[in-house]
Coordinates of C-alpha atoms in Angstrom, one line a residue:
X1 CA 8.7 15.8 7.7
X2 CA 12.2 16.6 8.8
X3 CA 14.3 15.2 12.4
X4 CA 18.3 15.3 12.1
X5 CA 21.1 15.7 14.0
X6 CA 23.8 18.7 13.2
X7 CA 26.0 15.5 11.8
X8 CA 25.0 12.3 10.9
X9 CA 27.0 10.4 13.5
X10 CA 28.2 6.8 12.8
X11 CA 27.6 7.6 8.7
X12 CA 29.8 5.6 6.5
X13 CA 32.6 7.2 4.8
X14 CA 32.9 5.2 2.1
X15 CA 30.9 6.1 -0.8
X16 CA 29.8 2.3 -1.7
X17 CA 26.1 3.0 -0.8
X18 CA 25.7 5.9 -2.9
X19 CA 27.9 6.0 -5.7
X20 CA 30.7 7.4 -7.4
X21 CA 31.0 11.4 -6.9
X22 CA 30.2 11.9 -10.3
X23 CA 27.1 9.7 -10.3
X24 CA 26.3 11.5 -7.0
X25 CA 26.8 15.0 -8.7
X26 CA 24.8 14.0 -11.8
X27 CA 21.7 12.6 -9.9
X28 CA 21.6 16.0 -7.7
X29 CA 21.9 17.6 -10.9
X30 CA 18.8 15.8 -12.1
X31 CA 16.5 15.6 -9.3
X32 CA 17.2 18.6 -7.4
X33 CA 18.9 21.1 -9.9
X34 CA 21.7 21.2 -7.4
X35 CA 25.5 22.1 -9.1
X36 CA 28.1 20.8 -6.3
X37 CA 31.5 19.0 -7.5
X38 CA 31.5 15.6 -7.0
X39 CA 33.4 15.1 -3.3
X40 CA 30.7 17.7 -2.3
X41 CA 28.2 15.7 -3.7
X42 CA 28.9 12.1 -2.6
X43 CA 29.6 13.8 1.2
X44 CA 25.8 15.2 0.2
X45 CA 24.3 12.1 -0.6
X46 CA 25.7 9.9 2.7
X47 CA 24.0 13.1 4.8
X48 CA 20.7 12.6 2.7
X49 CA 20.9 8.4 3.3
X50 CA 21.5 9.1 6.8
X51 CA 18.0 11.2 7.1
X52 CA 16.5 8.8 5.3
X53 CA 17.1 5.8 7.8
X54 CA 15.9 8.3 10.1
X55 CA 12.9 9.2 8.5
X56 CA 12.4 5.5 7.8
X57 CA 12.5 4.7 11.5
X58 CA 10.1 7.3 12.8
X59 CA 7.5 6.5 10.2
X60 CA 7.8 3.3 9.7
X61 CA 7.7 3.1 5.7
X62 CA 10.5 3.9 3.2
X63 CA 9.9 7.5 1.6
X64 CA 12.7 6.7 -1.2
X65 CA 15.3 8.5 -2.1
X66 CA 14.1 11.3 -4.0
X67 CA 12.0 12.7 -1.6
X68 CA 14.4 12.0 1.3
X69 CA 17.1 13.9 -0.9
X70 CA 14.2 17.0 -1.5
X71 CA 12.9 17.0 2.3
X72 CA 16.6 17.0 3.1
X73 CA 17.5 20.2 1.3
X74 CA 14.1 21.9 1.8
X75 CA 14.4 21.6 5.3
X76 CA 17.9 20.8 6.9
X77 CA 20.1 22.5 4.2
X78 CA 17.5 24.5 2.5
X79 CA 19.3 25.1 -1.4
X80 CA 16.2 24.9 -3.6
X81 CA 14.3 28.2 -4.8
X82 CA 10.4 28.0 -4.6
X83 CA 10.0 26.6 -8.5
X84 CA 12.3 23.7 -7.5
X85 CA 9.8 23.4 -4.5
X86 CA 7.1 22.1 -7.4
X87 CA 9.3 18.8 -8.3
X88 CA 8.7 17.9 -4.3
X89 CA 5.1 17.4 -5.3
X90 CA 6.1 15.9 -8.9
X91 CA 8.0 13.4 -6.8
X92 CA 5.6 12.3 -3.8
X93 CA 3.3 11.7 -6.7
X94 CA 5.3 9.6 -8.9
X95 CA 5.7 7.8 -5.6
X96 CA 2.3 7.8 -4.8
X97 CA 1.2 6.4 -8.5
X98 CA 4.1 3.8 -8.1
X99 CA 2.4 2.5 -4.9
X100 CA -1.3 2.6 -6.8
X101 CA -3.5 0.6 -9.2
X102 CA -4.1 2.2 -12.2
X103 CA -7.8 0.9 -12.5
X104 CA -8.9 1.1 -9.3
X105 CA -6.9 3.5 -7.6
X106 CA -6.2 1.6 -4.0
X107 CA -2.7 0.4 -3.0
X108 CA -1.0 -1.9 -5.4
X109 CA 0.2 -5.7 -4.2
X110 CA 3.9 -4.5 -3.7
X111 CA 2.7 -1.4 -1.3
X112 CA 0.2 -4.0 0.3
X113 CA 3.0 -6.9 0.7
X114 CA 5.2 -4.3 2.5
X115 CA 2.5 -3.2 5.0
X116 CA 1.6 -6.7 5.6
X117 CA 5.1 -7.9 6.3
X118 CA 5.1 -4.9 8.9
X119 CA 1.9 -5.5 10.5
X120 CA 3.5 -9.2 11.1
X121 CA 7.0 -8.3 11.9
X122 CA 6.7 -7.3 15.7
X123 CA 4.8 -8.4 18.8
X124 CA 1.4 -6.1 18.5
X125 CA -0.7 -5.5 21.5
X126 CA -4.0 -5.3 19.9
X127 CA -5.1 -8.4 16.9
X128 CA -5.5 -7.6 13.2
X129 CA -7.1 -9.4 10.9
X130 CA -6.6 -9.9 6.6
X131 CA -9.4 -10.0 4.3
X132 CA -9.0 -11.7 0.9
X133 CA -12.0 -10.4 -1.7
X134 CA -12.8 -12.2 -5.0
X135 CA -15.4 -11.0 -7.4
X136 CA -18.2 -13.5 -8.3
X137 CA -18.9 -13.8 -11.5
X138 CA -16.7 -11.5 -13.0
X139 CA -14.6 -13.3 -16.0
X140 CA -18.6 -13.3 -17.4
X141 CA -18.9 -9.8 -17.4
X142 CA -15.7 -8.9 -18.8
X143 CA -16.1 -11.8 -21.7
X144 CA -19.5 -10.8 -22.0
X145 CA -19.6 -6.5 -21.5
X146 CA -16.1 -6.4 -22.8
X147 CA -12.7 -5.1 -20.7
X148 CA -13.9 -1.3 -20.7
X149 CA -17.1 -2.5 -18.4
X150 CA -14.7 -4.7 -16.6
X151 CA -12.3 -1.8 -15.2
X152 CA -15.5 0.0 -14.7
X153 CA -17.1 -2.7 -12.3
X154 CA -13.3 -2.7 -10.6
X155 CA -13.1 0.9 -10.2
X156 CA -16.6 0.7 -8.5
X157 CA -15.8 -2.1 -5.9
X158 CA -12.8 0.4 -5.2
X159 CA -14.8 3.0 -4.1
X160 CA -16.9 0.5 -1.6
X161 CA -13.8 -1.0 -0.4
X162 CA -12.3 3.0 0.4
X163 CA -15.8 3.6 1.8
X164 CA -15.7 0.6 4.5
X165 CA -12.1 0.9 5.6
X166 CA -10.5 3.1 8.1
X167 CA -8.0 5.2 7.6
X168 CA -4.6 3.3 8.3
X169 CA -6.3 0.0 7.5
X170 CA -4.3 -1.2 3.5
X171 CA -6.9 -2.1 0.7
X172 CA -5.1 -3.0 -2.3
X173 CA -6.2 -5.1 -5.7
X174 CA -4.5 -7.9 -4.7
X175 CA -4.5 -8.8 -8.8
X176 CA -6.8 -9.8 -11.6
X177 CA -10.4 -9.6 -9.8
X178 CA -9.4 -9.9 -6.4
X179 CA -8.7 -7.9 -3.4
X180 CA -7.3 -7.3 -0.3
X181 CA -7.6 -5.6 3.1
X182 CA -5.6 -5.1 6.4
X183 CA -7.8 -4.4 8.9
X184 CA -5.1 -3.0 11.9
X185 CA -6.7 -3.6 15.6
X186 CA -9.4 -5.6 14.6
X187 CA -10.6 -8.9 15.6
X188 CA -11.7 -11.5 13.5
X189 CA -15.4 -11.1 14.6
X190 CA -15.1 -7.8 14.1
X191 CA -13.4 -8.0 10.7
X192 CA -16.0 -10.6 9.5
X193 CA -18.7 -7.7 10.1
X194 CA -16.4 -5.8 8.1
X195 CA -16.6 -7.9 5.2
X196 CA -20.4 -8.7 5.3
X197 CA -20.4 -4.7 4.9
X198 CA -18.9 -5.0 2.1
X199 CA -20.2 -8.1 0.6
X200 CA -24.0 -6.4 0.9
X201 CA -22.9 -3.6 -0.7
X202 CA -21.3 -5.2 -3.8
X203 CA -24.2 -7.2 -3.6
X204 CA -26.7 -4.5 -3.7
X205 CA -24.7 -2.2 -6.0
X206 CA -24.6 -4.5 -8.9
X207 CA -27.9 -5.9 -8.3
X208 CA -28.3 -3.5 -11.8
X209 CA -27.0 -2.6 -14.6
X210 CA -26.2 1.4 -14.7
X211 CA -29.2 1.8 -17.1
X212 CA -31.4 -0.4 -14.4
X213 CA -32.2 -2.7 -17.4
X214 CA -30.5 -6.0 -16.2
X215 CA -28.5 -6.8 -13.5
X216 CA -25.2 -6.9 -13.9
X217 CA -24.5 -10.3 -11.8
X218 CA -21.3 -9.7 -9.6
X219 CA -21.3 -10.9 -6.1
X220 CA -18.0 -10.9 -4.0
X221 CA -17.1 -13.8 -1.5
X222 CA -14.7 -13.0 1.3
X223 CA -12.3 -15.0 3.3
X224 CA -11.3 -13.6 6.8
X225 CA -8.0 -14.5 8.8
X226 CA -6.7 -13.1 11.9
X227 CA -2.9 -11.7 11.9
X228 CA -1.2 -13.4 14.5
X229 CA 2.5 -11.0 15.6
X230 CA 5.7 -12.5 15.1
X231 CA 5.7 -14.5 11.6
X232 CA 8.8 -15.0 10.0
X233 CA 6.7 -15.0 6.4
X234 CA 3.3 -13.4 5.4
X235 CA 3.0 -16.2 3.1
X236 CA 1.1 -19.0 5.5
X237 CA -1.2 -15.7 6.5
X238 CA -2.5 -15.0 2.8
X239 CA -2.7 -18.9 2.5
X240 CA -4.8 -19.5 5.6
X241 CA -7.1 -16.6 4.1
X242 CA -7.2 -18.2 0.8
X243 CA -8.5 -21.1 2.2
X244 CA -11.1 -19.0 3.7
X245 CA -12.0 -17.7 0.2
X246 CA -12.0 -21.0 -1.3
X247 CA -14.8 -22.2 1.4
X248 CA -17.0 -19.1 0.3
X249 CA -16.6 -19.6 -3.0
X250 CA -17.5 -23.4 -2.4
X251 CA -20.1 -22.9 -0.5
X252 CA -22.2 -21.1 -3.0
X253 CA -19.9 -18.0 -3.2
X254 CA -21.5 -14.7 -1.9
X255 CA -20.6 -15.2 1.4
X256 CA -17.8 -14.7 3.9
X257 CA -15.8 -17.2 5.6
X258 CA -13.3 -17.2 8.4
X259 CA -10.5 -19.7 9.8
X260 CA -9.9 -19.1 13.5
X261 CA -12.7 -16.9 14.3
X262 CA -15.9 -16.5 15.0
X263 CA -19.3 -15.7 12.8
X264 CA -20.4 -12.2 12.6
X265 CA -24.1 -12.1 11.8
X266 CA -25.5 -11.3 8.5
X267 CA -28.6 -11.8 6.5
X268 CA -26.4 -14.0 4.8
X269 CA -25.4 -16.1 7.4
X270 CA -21.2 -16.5 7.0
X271 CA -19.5 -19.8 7.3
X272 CA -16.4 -20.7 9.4
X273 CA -14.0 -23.2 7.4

């Protein structure tokens, strides 16, 4: 993970953007167990913000600063000795649980908001579709089974939802008991046999209780929207698949419904608000 220049061309001189010397020198001190004085250390910093534009650009997500700093000194001014090396991984994880739900362990709704915005930013060749996921049936089996059954039930749907996606497509818990999914170069018929996937296998793994007693009753419904390139706002994109949710949930939830796209077939036959 490392491109840069010999010298940052263009870098600001001031020290606005990364503080004061001494805030500079006290953070290295922190993070990076790095003793420079603090001119040395603000000059530092603007060479680490610098690399982590660039880092930014080429893979197209934000890697904060800490672990711009640490990929910085690993690999273009290597200073750290190989315990040092361990807070790297320390790091990328505290990002990593920053960007997760606790419960279920997909992407959280900020990590998911910030891959939808770029998914919708620029012109895209190829279509992509949203899918917004709510739990049927739920709020009874948390009332009912109590919270510690709840999160279990939500942990479950997350392994389904990681077991249906690809690999750079986003699922997140969206919040409460509801979910989402960015499907990248996928077109709404395509994403709606996506979600009856899904849907069936909700369906079928809760048809039971884990003892095989009772069944558990949840169901999921599903609404399906296609992302369209070039949106000023993602906010008219989750809406239009809300209103897609709302129809499968209206209908008799347990189903999947689309705006703007066709019907994928299903035993279940899906519905097209």
């Amino acid at each position: 993970m490392h491109s840069q220049k010999s010298k940052p061309a263009g870098a600001r001189r001031s020290t606005d953007h990364v503080g004061s010397g001494k805030d500079c020198a006290a953070r290295l001190q922190r993070l990076a167990r790095v003793d420079l004085d603090d001119r040395e250390a603000a000059e530092l910093w603007r060479h680490v913000e610098y690399h982590r534009r660039q880092l930014r650009q080429q893979l197209g997500r934000d890697i904060g600063r800490q672990v711009a700093l640490l990929d910085y000194l690993l690999n273009i001014r290597p200073r750290l000795v190989a315990p040092t090396i361990i807070e790297t991984a320390r790091l990328e994880s505290i990002e990593h649980d920053a960007d997760s739900d606790r419960v279920t362990g997909l992407h959280n709704r900020r990590y998911f908001d910030r891959a939808l915005e770029r998914e919708t930013a620029g012109p895209h060749r190829e279509p992509a579709a949203l899918l917004l996921l709510d739990l049927d049936g739920f709020k009874a089996v948390n009332d009912g089974e109590g919270h510690l059954v709840g999160d279990q039930v939500l942990e479950i749907v997350g392994h389904i939802l990681r077991r249906h996606v690809r690999g750079d497509d986003v699922a997140c818990r969206f919040g409460g008991d509801e979910f989402a999914v960015l499907l990248r170069r996928t077109p709404v018929r395509r994403a709606m046999a996506v979600a009856e996937r899904i849907r069936a296998d909700v369906a079928a793994t809760f048809a039971a209780s884990a003892d095989g007693s009772r069944p558990i009753g949840v169901t999921v419904s599903v609404g399906v929207a296609p992302i369209r390139a070039g949106r000023a706002s993602t906010e008219p994109l989750i809406a239009t698949a809300d209103r897609a949710l709302y129809q499968a949930k209206r209908s008799g939830a347990n189903q999947i419904s689309a705006v703007g796209g066709g019907v994928a077939g299903s035993p279940r036959q899906p519905s097209v608000a």
